[in-house]
C-alpha positions as CSV (number, residue, x, y, z in Angstrom):
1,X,0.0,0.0,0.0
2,X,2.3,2.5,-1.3
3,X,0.5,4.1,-4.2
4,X,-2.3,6.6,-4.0
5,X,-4.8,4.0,-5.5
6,X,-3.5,1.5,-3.3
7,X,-4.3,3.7,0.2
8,X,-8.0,4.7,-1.9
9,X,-8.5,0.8,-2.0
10,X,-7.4,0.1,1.4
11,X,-10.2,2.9,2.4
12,X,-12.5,1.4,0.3
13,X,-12.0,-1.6,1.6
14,X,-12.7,-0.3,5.6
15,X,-15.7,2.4,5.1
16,X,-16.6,1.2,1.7
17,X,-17.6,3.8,-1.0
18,X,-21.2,2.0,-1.9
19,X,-22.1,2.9,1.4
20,X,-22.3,6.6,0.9
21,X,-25.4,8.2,0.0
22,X,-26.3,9.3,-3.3
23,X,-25.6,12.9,-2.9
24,X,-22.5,12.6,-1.7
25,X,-19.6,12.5,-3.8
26,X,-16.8,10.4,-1.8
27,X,-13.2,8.9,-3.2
28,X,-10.1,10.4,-5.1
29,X,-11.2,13.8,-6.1
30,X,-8.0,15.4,-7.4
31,X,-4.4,13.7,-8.6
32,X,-2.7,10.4,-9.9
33,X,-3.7,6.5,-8.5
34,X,0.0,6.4,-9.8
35,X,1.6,8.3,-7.4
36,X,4.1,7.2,-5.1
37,X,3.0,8.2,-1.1
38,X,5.2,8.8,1.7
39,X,3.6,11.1,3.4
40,X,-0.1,11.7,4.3
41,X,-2.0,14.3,5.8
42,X,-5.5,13.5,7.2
43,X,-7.8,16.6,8.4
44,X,-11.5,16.9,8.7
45,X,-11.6,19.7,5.9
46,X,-9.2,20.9,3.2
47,X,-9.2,24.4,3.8
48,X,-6.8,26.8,2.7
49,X,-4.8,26.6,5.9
50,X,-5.1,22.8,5.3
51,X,-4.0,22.8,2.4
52,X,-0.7,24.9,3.0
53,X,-0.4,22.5,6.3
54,X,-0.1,19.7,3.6
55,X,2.4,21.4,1.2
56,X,5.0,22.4,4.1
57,X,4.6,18.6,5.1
58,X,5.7,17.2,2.2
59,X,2.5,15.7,1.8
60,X,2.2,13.6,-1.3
61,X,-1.9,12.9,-0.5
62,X,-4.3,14.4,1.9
63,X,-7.1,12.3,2.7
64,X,-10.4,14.5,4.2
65,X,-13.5,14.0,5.6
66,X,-15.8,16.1,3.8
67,X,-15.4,16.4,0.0
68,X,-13.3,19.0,-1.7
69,X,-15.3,19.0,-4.8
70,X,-19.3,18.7,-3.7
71,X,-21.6,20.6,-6.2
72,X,-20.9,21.0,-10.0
73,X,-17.7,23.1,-10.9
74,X,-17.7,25.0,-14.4
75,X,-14.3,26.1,-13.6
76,X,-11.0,25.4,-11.5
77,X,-8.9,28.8,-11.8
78,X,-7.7,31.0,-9.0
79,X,-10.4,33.3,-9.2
80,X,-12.2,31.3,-6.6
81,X,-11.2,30.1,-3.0
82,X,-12.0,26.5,-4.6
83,X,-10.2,26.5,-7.6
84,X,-7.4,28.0,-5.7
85,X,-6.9,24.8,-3.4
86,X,-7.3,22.9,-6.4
87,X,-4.3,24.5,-8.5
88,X,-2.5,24.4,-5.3
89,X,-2.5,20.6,-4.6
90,X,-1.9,20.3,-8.2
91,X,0.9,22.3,-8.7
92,X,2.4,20.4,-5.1
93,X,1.4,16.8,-6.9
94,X,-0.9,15.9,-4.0
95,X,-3.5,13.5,-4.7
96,X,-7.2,14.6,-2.5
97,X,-9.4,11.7,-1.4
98,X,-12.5,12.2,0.8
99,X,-14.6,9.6,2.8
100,X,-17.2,11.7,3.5
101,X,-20.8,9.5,4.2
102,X,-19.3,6.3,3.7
103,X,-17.3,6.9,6.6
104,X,-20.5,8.5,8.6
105,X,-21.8,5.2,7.6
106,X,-19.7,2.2,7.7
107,X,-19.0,-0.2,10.5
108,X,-16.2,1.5,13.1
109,X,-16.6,4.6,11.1
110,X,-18.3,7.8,12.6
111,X,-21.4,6.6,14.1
112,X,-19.4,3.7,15.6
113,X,-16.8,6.5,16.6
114,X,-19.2,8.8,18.2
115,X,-21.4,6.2,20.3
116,X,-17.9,5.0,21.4
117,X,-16.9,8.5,22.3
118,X,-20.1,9.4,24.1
119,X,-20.3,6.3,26.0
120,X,-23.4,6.9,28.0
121,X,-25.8,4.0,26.1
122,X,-26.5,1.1,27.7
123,X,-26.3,-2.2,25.7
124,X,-27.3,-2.4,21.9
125,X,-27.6,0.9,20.1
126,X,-28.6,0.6,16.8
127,X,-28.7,3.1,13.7
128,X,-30.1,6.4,14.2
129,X,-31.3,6.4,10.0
130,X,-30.5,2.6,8.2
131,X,-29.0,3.5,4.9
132,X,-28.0,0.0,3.8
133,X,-26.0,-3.1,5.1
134,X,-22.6,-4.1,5.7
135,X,-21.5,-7.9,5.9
136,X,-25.5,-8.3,6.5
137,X,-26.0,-6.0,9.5
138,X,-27.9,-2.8,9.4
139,X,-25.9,0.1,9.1
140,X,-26.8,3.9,8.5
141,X,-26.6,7.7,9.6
142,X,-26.0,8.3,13.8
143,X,-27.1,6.0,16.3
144,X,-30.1,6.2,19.1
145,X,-29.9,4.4,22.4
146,X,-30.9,4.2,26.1
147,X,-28.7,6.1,28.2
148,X,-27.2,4.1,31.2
149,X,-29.4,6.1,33.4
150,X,-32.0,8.8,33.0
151,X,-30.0,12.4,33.6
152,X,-31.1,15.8,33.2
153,X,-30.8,17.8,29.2
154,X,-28.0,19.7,31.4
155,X,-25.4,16.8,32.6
156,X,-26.0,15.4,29.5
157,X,-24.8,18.1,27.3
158,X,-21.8,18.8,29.9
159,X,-20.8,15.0,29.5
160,X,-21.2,15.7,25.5
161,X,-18.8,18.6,26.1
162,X,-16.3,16.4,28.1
163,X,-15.7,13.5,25.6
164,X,-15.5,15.4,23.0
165,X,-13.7,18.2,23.7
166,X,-16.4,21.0,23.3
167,X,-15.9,24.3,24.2
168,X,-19.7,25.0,24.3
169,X,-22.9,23.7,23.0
170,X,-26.6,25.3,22.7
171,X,-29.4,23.6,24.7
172,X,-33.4,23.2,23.7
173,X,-35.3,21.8,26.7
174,X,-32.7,22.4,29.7
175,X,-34.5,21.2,32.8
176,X,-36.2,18.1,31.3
177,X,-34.7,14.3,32.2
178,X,-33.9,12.1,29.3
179,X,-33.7,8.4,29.0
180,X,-33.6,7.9,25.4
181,X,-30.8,9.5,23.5
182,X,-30.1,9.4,19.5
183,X,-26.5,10.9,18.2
184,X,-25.8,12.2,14.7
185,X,-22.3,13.5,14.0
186,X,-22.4,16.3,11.4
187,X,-25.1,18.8,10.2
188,X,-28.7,17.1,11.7
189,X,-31.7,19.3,10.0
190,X,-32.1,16.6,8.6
191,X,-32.3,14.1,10.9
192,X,-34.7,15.9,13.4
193,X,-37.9,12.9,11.5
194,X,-35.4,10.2,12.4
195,X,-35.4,11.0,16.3
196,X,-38.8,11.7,16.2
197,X,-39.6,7.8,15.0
198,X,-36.7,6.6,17.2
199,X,-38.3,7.7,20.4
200,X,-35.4,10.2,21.2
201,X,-35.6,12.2,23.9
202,X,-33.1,14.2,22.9
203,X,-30.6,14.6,19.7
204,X,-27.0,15.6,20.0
205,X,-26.2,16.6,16.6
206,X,-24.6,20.3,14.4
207,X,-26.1,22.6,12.0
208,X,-29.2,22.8,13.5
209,X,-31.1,26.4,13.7
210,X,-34.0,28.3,15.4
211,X,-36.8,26.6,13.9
212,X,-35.5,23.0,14.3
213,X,-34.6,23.7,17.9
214,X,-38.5,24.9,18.2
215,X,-39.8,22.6,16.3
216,X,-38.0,19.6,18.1
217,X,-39.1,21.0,21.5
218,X,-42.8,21.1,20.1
219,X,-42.8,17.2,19.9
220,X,-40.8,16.5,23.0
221,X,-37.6,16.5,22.2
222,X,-34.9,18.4,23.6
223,X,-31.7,19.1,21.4
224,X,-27.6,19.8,21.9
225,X,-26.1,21.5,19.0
226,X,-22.7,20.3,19.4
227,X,-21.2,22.1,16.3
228,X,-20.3,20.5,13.1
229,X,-16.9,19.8,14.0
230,X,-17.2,19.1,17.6
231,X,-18.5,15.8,16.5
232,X,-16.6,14.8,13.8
233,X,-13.0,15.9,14.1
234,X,-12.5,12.6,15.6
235,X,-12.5,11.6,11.9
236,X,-8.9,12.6,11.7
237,X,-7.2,10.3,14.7
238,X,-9.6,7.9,13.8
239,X,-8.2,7.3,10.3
240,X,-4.1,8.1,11.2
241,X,-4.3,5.7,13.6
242,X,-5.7,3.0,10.9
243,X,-3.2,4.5,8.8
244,X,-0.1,3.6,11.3
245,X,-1.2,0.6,12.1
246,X,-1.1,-0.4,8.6
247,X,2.7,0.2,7.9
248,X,4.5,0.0,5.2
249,X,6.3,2.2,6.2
250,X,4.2,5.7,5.3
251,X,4.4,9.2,7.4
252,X,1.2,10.4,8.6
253,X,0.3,13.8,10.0
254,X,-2.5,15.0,11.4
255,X,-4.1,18.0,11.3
256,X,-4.4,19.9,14.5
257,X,-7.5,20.6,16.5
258,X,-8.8,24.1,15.4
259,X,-12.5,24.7,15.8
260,X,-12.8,26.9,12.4
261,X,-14.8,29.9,15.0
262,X,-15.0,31.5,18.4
263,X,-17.8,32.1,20.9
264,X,-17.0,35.5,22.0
């Protein structure tokens, strides 16, 4: 596994692209299955900063979370923030592949991750939204539960806060006791119907706005907006470690923990 293709199949292989949902667009997104790798940077997005982190490495393929190339593009020039990154892993001869939902959805990918990292469900939790199956068991989007013991919307978003490293989260329904908790890593508007029919009591999820938060309160359930990256940027240690414990042999650097804004 020394080849960009080769470290795309080995990723395959693990959170397999067929899993991902059909709007997603997942796998090698920019360079050469050709090219020889030695070094690779993992990070949850590839920004501009991420981007440069992976040119000063000596990075020869950065692998991402979410895609680099979502929608349609007409265009890659420098007259965009896009097109920019683009030429710039170009130029550097860095090959970009993303596991966006496939990871999300795969077994010991993110909702895996984050039920792990929660740890407050007692005995089987099962997917939050089935998407498909894997090796014939159920898998999908986030993952719903009972909690190990009913606890007020208040611990439960400062135990949210603790495992994963949160510096803050915003609350509908502080003061009610849950029992019943469903998880979704990422943006959750549209996962709010999921909970709903799960019997959550709650939803820890991102993205969510005003409305939602209303809405959700309207049928009983309370909500923690986490942040999009305060659930997910466990992608990143979750795939270098996969990555080192592979071997042959490659460098792997991860991108640091940087919440991309500030509560001030």
């Amino acid at each position: 596994m020394r080849t960009c293709g080769e470290i795309a199949a080995w990723f395959d292989e693990k959170w397999p692209e067929a899993l991902a949902c059909s709007w997603d667009n997942v796998g090698l997104l920019a360079g050469r299955s050709e090219k020889e790798v030695r070094t690779v940077y993992v990070a949850l997005d590839a920004t501009e900063t991420v981007v440069e982190a992976a040119i000063e490495a000596g990075a020869d393929m950065l692998i991402t979370h979410h895609p680099l190339i979502f929608g349609g593009m007409k265009h890659v020039s420098d007259r965009d923030a896009l097109g920019r990154r683009l030429l710039s892993l170009v130029r550097a001869d860095i090959s970009c592949y993303s596991g966006h939902t496939s990871f999300d959805i795969a077994k010991g990918g993110m909702a895996d991750l984050a039920a792990e990292r929660f740890d407050l469900f007692l005995g089987t939790v099962l997917p939050l939204e089935v998407t498909g199956e894997q090796d014939g068991v159920p898998v999908g989007i986030g993952k719903v539960g009972e909690l190990r013991e009913p606890m007020t919307v208040e611990a439960l978003s400062k135990a949210v806060k603790e495992r994963f490293g949160i510096p803050a989260v915003t609350v509908y329904g502080s003061g009610r006791v849950v029992r019943r908790a469903a998880i979704s890593p990422g943006s959750g508007k549209s996962m709010a119907k999921a909970a709903l029919l799960a019997g959550a009591d709650v939803l820890i999820t991102g993205d969510m706005g005003h409305h939602e938060g209303l809405d959700l309160l309207a049928e009983g359930v309370s909500l923690v907006d986490a942040g999009h990256y305060g659930l997910e940027h466990l992608f990143v240690d979750a795939v270098a470690e996969k990555l080192e414990a592979a071997g042959d042999g490659l460098r792997v650097v991860r991108a640091p923990v940087a919440y991309p804004y500030q509560i001030l």
